Coordinates of C-alpha atoms in Angstrom, one line a residue:
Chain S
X614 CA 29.4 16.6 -3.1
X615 CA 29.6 14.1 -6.1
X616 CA 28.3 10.9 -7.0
X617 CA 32.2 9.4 -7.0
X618 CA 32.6 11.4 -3.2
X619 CA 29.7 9.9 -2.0
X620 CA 31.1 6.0 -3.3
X621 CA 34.5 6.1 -2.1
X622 CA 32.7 6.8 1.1
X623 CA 30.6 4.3 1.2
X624 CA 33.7 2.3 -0.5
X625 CA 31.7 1.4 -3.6
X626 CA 32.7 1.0 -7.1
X627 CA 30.4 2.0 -9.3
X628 CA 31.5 3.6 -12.6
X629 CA 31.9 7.4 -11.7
X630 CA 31.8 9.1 -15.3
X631 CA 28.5 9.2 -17.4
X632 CA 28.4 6.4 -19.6
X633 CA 26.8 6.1 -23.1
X634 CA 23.4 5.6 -23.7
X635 CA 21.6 2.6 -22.2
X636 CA 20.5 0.5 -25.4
X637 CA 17.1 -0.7 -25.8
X638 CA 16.5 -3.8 -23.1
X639 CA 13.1 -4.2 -23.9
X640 CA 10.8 -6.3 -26.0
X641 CA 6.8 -4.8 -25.0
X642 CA 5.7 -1.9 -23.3
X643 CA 6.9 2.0 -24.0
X644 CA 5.8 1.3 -27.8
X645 CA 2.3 3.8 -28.4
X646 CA 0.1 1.2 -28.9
X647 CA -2.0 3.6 -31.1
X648 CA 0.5 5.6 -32.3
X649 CA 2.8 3.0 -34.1
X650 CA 6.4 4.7 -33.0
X651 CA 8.8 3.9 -31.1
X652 CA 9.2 6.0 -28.1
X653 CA 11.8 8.1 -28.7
X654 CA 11.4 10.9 -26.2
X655 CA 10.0 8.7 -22.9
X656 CA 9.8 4.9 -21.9
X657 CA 12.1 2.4 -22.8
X658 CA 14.6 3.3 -25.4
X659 CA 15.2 6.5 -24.0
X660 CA 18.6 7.2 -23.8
X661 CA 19.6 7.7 -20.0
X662 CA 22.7 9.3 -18.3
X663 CA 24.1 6.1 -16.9
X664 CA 24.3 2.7 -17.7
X665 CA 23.3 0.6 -14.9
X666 CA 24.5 -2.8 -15.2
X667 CA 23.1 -5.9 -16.4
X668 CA 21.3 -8.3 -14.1
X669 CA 23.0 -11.3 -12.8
X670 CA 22.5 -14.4 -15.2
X671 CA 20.1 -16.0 -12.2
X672 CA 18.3 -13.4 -10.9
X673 CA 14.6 -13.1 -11.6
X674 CA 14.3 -10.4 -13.6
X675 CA 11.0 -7.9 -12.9
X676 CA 9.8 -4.9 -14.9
X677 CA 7.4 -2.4 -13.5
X678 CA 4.3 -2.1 -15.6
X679 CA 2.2 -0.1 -13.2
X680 CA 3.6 2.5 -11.1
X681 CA 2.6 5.3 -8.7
X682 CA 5.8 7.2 -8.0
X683 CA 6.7 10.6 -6.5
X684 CA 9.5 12.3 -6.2
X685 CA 10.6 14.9 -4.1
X686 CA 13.8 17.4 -4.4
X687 CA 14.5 18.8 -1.5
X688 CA 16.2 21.8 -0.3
X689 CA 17.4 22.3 3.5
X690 CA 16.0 26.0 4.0
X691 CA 18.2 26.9 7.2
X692 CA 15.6 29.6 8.2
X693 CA 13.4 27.2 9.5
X694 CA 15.8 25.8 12.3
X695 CA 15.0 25.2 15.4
X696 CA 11.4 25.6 14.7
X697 CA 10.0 22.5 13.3
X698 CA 11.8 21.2 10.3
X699 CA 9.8 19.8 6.8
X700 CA 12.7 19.2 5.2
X701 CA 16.0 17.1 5.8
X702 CA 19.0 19.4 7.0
X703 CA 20.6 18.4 3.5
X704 CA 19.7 18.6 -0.5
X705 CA 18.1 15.8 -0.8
X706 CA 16.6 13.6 -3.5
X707 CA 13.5 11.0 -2.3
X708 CA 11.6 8.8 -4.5
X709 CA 8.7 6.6 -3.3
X710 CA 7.1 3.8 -5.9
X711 CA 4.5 1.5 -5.7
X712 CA 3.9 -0.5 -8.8
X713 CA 3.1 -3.9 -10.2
X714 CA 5.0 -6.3 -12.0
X715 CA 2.3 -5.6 -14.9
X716 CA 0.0 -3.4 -16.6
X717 CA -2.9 -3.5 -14.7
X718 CA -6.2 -2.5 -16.5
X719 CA -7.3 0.0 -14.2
X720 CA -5.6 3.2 -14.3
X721 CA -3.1 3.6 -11.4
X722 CA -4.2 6.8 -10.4
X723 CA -7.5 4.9 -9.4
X724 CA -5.6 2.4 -7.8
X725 CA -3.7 4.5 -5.5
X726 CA -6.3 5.2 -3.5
X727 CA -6.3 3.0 -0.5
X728 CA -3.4 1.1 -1.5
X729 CA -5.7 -1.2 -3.9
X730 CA -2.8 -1.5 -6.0
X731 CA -1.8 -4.8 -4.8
X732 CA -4.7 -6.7 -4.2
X733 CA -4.7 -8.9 -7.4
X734 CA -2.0 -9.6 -6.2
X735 CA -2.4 -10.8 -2.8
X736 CA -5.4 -12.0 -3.1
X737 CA -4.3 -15.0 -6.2
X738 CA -6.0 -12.9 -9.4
X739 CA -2.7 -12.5 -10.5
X740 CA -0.4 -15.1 -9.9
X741 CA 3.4 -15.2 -10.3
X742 CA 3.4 -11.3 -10.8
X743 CA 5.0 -9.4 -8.0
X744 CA 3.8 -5.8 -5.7
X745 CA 6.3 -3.6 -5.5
X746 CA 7.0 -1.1 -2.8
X747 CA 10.1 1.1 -2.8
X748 CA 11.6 3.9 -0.8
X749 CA 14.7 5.8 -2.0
X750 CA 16.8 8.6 -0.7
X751 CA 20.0 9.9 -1.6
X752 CA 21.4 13.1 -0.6
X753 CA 23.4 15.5 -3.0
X754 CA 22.8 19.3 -5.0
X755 CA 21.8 17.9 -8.0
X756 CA 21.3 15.0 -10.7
X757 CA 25.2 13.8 -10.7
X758 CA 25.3 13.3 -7.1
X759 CA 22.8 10.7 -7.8
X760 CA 23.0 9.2 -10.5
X761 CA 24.9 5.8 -10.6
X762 CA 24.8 2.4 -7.9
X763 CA 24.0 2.7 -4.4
X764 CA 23.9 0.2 -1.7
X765 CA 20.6 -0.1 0.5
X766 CA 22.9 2.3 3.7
X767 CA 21.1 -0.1 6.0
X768 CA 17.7 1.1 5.3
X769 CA 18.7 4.1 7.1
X770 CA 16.6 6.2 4.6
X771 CA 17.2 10.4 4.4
X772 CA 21.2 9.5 5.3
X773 CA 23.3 12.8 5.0
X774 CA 26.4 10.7 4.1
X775 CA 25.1 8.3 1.4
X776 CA 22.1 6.8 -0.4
X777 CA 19.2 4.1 1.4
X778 CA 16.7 2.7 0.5
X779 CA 14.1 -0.4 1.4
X780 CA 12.5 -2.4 -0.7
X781 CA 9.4 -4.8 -0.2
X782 CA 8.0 -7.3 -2.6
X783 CA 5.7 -9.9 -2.5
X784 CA 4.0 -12.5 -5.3
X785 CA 1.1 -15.5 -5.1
X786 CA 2.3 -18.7 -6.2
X787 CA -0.9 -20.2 -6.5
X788 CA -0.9 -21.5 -2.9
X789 CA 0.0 -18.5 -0.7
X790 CA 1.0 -15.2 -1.2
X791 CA 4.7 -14.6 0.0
X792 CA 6.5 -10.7 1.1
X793 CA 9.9 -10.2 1.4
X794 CA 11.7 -7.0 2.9
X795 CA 15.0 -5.7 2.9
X796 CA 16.5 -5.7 6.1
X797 CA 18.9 -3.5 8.2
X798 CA 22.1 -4.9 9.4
X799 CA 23.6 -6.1 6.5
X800 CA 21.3 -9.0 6.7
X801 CA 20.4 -8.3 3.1
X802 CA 22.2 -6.6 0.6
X803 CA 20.6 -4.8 -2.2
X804 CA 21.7 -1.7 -4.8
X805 CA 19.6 0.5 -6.8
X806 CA 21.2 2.0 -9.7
X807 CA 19.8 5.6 -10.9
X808 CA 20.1 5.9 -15.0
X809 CA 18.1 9.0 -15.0
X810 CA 16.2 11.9 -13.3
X811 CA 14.3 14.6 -14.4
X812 CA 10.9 15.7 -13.8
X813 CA 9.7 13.9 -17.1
X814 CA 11.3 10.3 -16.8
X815 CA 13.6 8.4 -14.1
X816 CA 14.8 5.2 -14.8
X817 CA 16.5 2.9 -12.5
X818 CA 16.7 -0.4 -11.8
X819 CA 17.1 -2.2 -8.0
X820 CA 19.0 -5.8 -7.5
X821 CA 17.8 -7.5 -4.5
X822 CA 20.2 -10.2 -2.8
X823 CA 19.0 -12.5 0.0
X824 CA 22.9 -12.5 0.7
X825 CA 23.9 -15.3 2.5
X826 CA 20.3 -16.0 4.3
X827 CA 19.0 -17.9 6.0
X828 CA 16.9 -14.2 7.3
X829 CA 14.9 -14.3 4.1
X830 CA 14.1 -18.0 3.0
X831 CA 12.3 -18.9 6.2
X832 CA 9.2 -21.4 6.1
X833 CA 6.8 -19.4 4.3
X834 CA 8.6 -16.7 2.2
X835 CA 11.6 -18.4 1.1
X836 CA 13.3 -16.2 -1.4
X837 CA 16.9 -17.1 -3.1
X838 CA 17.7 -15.4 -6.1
X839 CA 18.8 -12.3 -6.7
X840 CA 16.0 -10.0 -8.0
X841 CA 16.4 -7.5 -10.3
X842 CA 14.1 -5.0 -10.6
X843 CA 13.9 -2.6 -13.4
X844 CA 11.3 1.1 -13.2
X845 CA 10.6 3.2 -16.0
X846 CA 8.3 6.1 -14.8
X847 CA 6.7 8.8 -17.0
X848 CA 5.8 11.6 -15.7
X849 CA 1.9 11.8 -15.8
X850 CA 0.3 13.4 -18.6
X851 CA 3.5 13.1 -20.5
X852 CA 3.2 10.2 -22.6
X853 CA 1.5 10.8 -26.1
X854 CA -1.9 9.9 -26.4
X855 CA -2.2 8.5 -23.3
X856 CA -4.7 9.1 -20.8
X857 CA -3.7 8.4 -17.5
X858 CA -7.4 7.1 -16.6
X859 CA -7.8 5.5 -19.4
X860 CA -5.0 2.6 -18.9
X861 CA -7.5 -0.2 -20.4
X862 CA -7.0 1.1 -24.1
X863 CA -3.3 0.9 -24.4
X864 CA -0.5 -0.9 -23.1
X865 CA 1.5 2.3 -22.6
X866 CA 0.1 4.1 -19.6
X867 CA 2.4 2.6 -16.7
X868 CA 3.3 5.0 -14.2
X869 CA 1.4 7.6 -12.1
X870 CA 4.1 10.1 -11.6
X871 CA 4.7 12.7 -10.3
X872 CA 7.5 15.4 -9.0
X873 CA 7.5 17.7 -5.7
X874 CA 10.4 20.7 -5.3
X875 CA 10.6 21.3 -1.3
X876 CA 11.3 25.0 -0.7
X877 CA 12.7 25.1 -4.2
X878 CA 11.9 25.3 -7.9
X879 CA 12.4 23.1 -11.1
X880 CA 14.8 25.6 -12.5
X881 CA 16.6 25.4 -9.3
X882 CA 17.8 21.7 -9.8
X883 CA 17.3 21.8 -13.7
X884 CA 19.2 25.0 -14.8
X885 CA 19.6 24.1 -18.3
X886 CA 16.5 24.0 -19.3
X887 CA 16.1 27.8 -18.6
X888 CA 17.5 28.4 -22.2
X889 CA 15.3 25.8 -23.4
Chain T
X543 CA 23.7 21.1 17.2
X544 CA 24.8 17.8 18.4
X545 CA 22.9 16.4 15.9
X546 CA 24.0 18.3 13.0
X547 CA 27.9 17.4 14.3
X548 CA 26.9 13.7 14.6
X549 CA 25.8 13.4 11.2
X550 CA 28.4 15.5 9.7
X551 CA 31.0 13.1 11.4
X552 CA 28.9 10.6 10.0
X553 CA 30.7 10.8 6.9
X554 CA 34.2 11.3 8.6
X555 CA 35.3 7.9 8.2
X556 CA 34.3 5.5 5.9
X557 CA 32.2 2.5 6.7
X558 CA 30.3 -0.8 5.9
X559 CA 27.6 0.2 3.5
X560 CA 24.8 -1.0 6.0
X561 CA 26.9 0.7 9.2
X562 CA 24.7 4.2 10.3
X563 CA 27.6 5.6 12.2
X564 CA 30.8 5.9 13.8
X565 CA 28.9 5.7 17.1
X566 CA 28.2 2.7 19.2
X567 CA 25.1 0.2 17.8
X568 CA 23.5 -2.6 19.1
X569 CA 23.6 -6.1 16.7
X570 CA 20.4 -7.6 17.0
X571 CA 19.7 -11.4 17.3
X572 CA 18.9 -12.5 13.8
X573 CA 15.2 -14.0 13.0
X574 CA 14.8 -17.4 13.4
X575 CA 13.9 -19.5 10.1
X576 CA 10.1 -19.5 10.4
X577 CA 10.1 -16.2 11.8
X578 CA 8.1 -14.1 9.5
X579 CA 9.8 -9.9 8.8
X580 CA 7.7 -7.1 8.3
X581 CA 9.1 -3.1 7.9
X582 CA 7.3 -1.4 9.7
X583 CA 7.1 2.7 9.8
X584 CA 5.3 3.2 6.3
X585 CA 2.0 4.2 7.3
X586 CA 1.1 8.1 6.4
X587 CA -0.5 8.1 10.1
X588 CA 2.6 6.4 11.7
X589 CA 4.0 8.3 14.5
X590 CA 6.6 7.5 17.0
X591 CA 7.0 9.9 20.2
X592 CA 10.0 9.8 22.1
X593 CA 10.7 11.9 25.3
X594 CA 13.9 12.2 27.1
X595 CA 13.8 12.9 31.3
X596 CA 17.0 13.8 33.3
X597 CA 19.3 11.5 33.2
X598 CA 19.8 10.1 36.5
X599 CA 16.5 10.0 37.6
X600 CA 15.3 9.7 41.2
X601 CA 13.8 6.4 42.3
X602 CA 10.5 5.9 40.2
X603 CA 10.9 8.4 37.9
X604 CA 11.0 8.0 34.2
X605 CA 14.1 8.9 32.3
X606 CA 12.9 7.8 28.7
X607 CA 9.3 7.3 27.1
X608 CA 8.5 5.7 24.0
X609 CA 5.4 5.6 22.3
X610 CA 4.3 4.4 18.7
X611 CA 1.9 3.6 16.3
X612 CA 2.7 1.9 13.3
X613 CA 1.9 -0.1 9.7
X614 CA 4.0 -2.1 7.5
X615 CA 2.2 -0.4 4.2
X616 CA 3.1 2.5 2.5
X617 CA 0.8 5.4 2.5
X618 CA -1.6 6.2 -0.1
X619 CA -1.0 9.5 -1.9
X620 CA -4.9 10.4 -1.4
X621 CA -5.1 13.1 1.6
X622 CA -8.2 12.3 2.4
X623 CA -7.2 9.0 3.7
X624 CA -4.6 10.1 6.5
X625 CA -6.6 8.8 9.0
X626 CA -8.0 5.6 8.0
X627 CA -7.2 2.7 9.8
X628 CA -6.3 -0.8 9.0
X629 CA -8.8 -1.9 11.1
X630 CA -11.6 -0.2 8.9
X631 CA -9.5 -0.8 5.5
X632 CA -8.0 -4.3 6.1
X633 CA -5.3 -4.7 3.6
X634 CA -3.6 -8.4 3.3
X635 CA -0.9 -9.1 4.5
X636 CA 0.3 -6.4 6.6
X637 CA 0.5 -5.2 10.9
X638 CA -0.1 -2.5 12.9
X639 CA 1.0 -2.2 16.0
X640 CA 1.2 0.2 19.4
X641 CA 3.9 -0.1 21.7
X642 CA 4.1 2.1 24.9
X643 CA 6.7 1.8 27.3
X644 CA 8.9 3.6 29.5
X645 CA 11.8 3.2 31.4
X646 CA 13.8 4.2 34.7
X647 CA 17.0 3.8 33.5
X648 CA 20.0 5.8 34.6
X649 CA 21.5 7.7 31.0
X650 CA 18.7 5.4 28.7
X651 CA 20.6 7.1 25.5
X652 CA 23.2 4.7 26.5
X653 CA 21.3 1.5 28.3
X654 CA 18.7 1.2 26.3
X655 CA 20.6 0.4 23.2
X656 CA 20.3 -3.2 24.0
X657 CA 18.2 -6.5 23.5
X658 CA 15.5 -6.9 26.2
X659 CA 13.2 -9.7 26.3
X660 CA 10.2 -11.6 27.8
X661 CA 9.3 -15.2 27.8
X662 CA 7.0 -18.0 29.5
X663 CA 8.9 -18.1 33.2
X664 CA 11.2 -15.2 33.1
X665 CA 11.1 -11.7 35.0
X666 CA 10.0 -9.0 33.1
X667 CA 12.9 -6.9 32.3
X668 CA 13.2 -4.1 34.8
X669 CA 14.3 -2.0 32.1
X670 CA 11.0 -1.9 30.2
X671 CA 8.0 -0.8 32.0
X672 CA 5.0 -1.4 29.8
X673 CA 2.1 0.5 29.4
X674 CA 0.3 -0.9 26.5
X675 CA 1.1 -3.0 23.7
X676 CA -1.3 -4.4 20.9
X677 CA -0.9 -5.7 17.5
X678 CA -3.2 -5.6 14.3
X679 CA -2.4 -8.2 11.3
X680 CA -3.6 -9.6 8.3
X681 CA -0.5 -11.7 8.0
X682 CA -1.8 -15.2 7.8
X683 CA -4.7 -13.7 5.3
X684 CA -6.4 -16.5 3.1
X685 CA -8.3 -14.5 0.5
X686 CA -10.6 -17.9 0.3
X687 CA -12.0 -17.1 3.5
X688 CA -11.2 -13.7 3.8
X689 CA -11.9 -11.8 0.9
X690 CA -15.6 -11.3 1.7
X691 CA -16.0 -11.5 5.0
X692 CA -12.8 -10.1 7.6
X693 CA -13.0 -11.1 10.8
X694 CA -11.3 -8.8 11.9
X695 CA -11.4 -9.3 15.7
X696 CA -9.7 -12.7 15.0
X697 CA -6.5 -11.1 14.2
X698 CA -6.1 -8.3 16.9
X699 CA -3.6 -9.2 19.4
X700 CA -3.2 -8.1 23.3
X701 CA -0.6 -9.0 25.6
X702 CA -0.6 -10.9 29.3
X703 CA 2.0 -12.2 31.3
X704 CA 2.4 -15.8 32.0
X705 CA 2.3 -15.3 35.7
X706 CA -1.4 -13.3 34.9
X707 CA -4.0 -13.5 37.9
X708 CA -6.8 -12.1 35.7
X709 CA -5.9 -14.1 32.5
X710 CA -5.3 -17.6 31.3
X711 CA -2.0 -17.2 29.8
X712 CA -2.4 -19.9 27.8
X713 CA -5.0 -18.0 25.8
X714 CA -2.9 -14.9 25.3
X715 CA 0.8 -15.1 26.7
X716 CA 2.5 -13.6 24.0
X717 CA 6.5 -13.5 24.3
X718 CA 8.3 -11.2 22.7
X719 CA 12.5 -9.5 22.3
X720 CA 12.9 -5.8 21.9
X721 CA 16.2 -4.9 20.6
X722 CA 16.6 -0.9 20.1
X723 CA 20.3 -1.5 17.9
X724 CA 20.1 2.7 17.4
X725 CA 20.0 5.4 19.7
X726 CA 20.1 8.6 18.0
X727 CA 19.3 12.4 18.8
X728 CA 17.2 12.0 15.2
X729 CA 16.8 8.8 14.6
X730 CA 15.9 5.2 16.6
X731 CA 16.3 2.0 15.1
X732 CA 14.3 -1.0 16.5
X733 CA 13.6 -4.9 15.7
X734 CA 10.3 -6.1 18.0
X735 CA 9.4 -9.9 17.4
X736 CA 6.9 -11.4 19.4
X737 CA 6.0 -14.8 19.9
X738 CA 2.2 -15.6 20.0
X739 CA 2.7 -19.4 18.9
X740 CA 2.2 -20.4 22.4
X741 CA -1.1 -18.6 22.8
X742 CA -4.1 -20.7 21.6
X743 CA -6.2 -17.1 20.6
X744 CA -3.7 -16.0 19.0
X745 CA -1.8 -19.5 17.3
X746 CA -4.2 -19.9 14.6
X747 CA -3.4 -16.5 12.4
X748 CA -0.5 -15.8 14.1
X749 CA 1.4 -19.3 14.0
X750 CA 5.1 -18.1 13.2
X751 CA 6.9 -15.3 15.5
X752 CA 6.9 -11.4 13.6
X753 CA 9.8 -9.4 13.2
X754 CA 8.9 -5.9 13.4
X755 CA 11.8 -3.4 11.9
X756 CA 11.8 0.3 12.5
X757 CA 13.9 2.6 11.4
X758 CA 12.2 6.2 12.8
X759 CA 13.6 9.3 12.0
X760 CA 13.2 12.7 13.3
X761 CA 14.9 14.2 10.0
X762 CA 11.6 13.4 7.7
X763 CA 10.9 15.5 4.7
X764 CA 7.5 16.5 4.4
X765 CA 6.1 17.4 1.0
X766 CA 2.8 16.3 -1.2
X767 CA 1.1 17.5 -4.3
X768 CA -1.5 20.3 -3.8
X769 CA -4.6 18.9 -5.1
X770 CA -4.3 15.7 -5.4
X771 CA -7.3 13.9 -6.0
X772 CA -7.9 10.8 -8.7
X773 CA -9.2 12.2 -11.7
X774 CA -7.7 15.9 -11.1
X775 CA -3.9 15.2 -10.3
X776 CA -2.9 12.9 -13.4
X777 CA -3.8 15.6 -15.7
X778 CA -1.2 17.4 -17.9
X779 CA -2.4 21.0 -17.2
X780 CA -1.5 20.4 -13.4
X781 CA 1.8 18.6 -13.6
X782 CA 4.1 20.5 -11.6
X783 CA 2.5 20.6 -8.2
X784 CA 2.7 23.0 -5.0
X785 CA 4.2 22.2 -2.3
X786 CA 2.0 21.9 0.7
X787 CA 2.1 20.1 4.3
X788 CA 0.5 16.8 3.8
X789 CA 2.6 13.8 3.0
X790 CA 3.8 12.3 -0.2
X791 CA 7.1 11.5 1.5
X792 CA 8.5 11.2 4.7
X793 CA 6.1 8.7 6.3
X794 CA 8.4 8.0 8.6
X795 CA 8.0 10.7 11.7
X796 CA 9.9 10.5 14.7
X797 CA 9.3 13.3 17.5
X798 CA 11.4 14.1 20.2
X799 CA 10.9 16.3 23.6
X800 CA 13.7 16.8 26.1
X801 CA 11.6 17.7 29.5
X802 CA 14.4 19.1 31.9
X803 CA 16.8 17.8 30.7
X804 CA 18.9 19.1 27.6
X805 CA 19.7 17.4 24.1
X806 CA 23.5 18.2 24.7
X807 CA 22.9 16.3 28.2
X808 CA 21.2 13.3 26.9
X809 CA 23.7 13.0 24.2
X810 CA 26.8 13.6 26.4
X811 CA 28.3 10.3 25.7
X812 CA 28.3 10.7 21.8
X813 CA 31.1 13.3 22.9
X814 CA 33.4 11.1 24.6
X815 CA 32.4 8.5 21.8
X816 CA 34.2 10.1 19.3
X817 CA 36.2 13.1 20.1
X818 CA 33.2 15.3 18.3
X819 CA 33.5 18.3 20.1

């Protein structure tokens, strides 16, 4: 199954060839702040397999500075059927992020615990910034299948026919604090793009539409614009002088993640980099 | 496996980006403006039991039972914290709910994929027979007034009907529309709102009607990182982790029992449906 099977099925049309390498859309973070180089291996800059389009001209545009991610590749291992199944019944590729729209002090390893994460948040510390939840699956055999747009498949998340995912968000505006969800039934639309994914750093970028409303711009959430949403995440330990504990001291240490292989191996979805 | 041909159909044709299937599916009624939307399913501990009982059942029995428990958060990645409730660990802005219910219903794969509901004056739906129902929230959370001090037992909500002997309904008639729009051998696909404006306990935190949205699978990928514990995990030396059976993702568990009765029984009519053989 490829990426441009899996969009004419879902009757897409993203670009189906790998594109050149995503230019630099950044201005601060994913620069050492103690090393005084640009980032050339990991964080922004990096160049990625695909090219995922610019944000719309009026959508509010969101960067992940801290982020607890994991993701999982997983392998339907048909032994185990009918006795009780861990895995989906197809390759599959999950990824689950929690994040904020900014570099929180504390280190997000600490801040996964209990879900504290978004507290500054909801509580009015931090106001105007934005909690981030997301939850993405898209089946396929390997990093082509997924790469690319994909629509939200309803929600329906661990589809065997094409990608899902659901998205929550929320920010304080001073007064209250307001959540918005993506919805099933088409009552919101939404498309996460994948520019890259290995187990060292996965890029992609999410654009949330309220479509035609009025499901998500009730009384006390009203939300409008499109959103887009754009994750960088390192793998943990990865980033140069960076400790992952230590998030106070540098500007650079924004994501906590890491990868799983479910009754498989990194060589098995990354066979290239057996000759490394 | 009729549920391995289902999905493989799945793909057969193609369809509307937010469309699950070829099969039939119920469209919900869409929120009203104030109504406030929560996802629910996110919760590490969330669990959702269903259990399928012949088909035509005699008088009295149960042919379908439901039963769930779950949050709008995601879960934290810390294993030690499966079992922690919201109740204990309040978080802002987010439900928990339990929802028990079975039904009589001749062939419920098909019947139930409706839109059932309950309001001041009207029958209970025969459909539904209820055996418990309760909501936690933090949704009107005011980190003013709660931040130090949760009262916690303000925001738990209980059910009784508006005809109630033992209870005021006035103080807790809470009305609420269940719409299952997804029947699947793997998978059930739910919108609960309820309505707790016209019940002066409940009014004060709960002052808008909640739209609950499941989407349960049975099809959940289990998988976590072996070890991993703040200040041990993020390290470099332990990057790549073992697999073992706690959850990182795949919070999402739907369980399903057939008690005499069959899957390919219960699931007769996707057959018909659709020509899968």
């Amino acid at each position: 199954m490829t990426r441009c099977a899996l969009a004419l099925a879902a009757l897409l049309v993203p670009g189906c060839t790998r594109d050149k390498p995503k230019p630099d859309p950044t201005t601060d973070g994913g620069t050492p702040a103690d090393g005084g180089t640009t980032t050339e291996t990991w964080g922004p800059g990096r160049p990625v397999s695909y090219t995922c389009p610019d944000p719309p001209d009026d959508a509010v545009r969101v960067r992940m500075g801290t982020a607890i991610a994991h993701q999982v590749f997983y392998e339907y291992n048909e032994n185990t059927w009918p006795v009780r199944v861990l895995t989906p019944r197809f390759p599959l590729y999950a990824l689950k992020v929690r994040g904020l729209s900014y570099t929180d002090p504390d280190s997000c390893a600490a801040l996964d615990v209990e879900n504290l994460y978004m507290l500054d948040v909801r509580n009015g510390v931090k106001l105007n910034e934005y909690d981030i939840e997301l939850l993405v699956t898209l089946p396929g055999t390997g990093v082509e299948d997924w790469l690319g747009e994909h629509g939200d498949g309803g929600g329906h998340l661990v589809r065997p026919d094409r990608g899902a995912h659901q998205l929550s968000f929320g920010y304080h505006d001073g007064t209250t604090y307001h959540w918005i969800d993506s919805l099933p039934y088409g009552w919101t639309r939404s498309t996460v793009c994948m520019g890259e994914i290995t187990p060292e750093f996965t890029y992609l970028t999410v654009l949330f539409d309220p479509a035609d409303g009025p499901y998500m711009t009730n009384h006390r959430n009203p939300w409008t614009r499109p959103l887009w949403l754009e994750i960088i995440l390192t793998a943990t330990g990865s980033e140069e002088k960076v400790d992952p504990m230590d998030c106070a001291s540098t500007a650079s240490c924004r994501s906590c993640f890491g990868t799983v292989y479910s009754a498989t191996t990194r060589e098995d979805w990354f066979p290239s980099e057996k000759t490394e | 496996m009729i549920a391995y041909l289902m999905l493989t159909a799945a793909g057969a044709t193609p369809l509307e980006d937010h469309i699950l299937d070829e099969y039939p599916w119920q469209e919900c009624s869409p929120p009203s403006d104030d109504t406030w939307i929560v996802r629910m399913g996110g919760r590490a501990w969330s669990s959702t039991s269903i259990s399928w009982f012949p088909q035509e059942p005699e008088p009295g029995d149960a042919s379908f039972g439901f039963e769930s428990v779950a949050g709008s958060y995601p879960a934290p990645t810390e294993p030690d914290d499966h079992y922690f409730l919201l109740s204990s660990i309040p978080l802002p802005y987010e439900a928990e709910m339990y929802w028990r219910f079975r039904s009589s219903l001749d062939h419920p794969s098909r019947s139930l994929q409706s839109e059932f509901s309950y309001g001041m004056g009207d029958e209970w739906p025969e459909e539904i027979v209820v055996n418990q129902q309760s909501l936690y929230h933090s949704l009107s959370y005011n980190a003013e007034e709660d931040a130090d001090a949760w009262p916690w037992d303000d925001y738990i909500v209980t059910f009784c009907n508006w005809d109630e002997v033992a209870y005021d309904p006035r103080e807790c008639f809470v009305g609420w529309t269940m719409c299952i729009s997804h029947l699947r051998p793997d998978r059930m696909v739910m919108a609960w709102t309820m309505d707790a404006t016209q019940a002066s306990e409940y009014r004060e935190h709960l002052p808008n009607p909640v739209m609950m949205v499941f989407d349960e699978m049975e099809q959940y990928g289990i998988a976590t990182l072996l070890n991993f514990k703040v200040g041990e995990a993020f390290t470099s030396e332990n990057l790549w982790y073992e697999v073992v059976y706690l959850t990182v993702f795949g919070d999402k568990a739907l369980s399903v029992y057939y008690s005499d009765t069959t899957e390919e029984e219960v699931w007769s009519h996707l057959h018909s449906d659709t020509g899968v053989q």
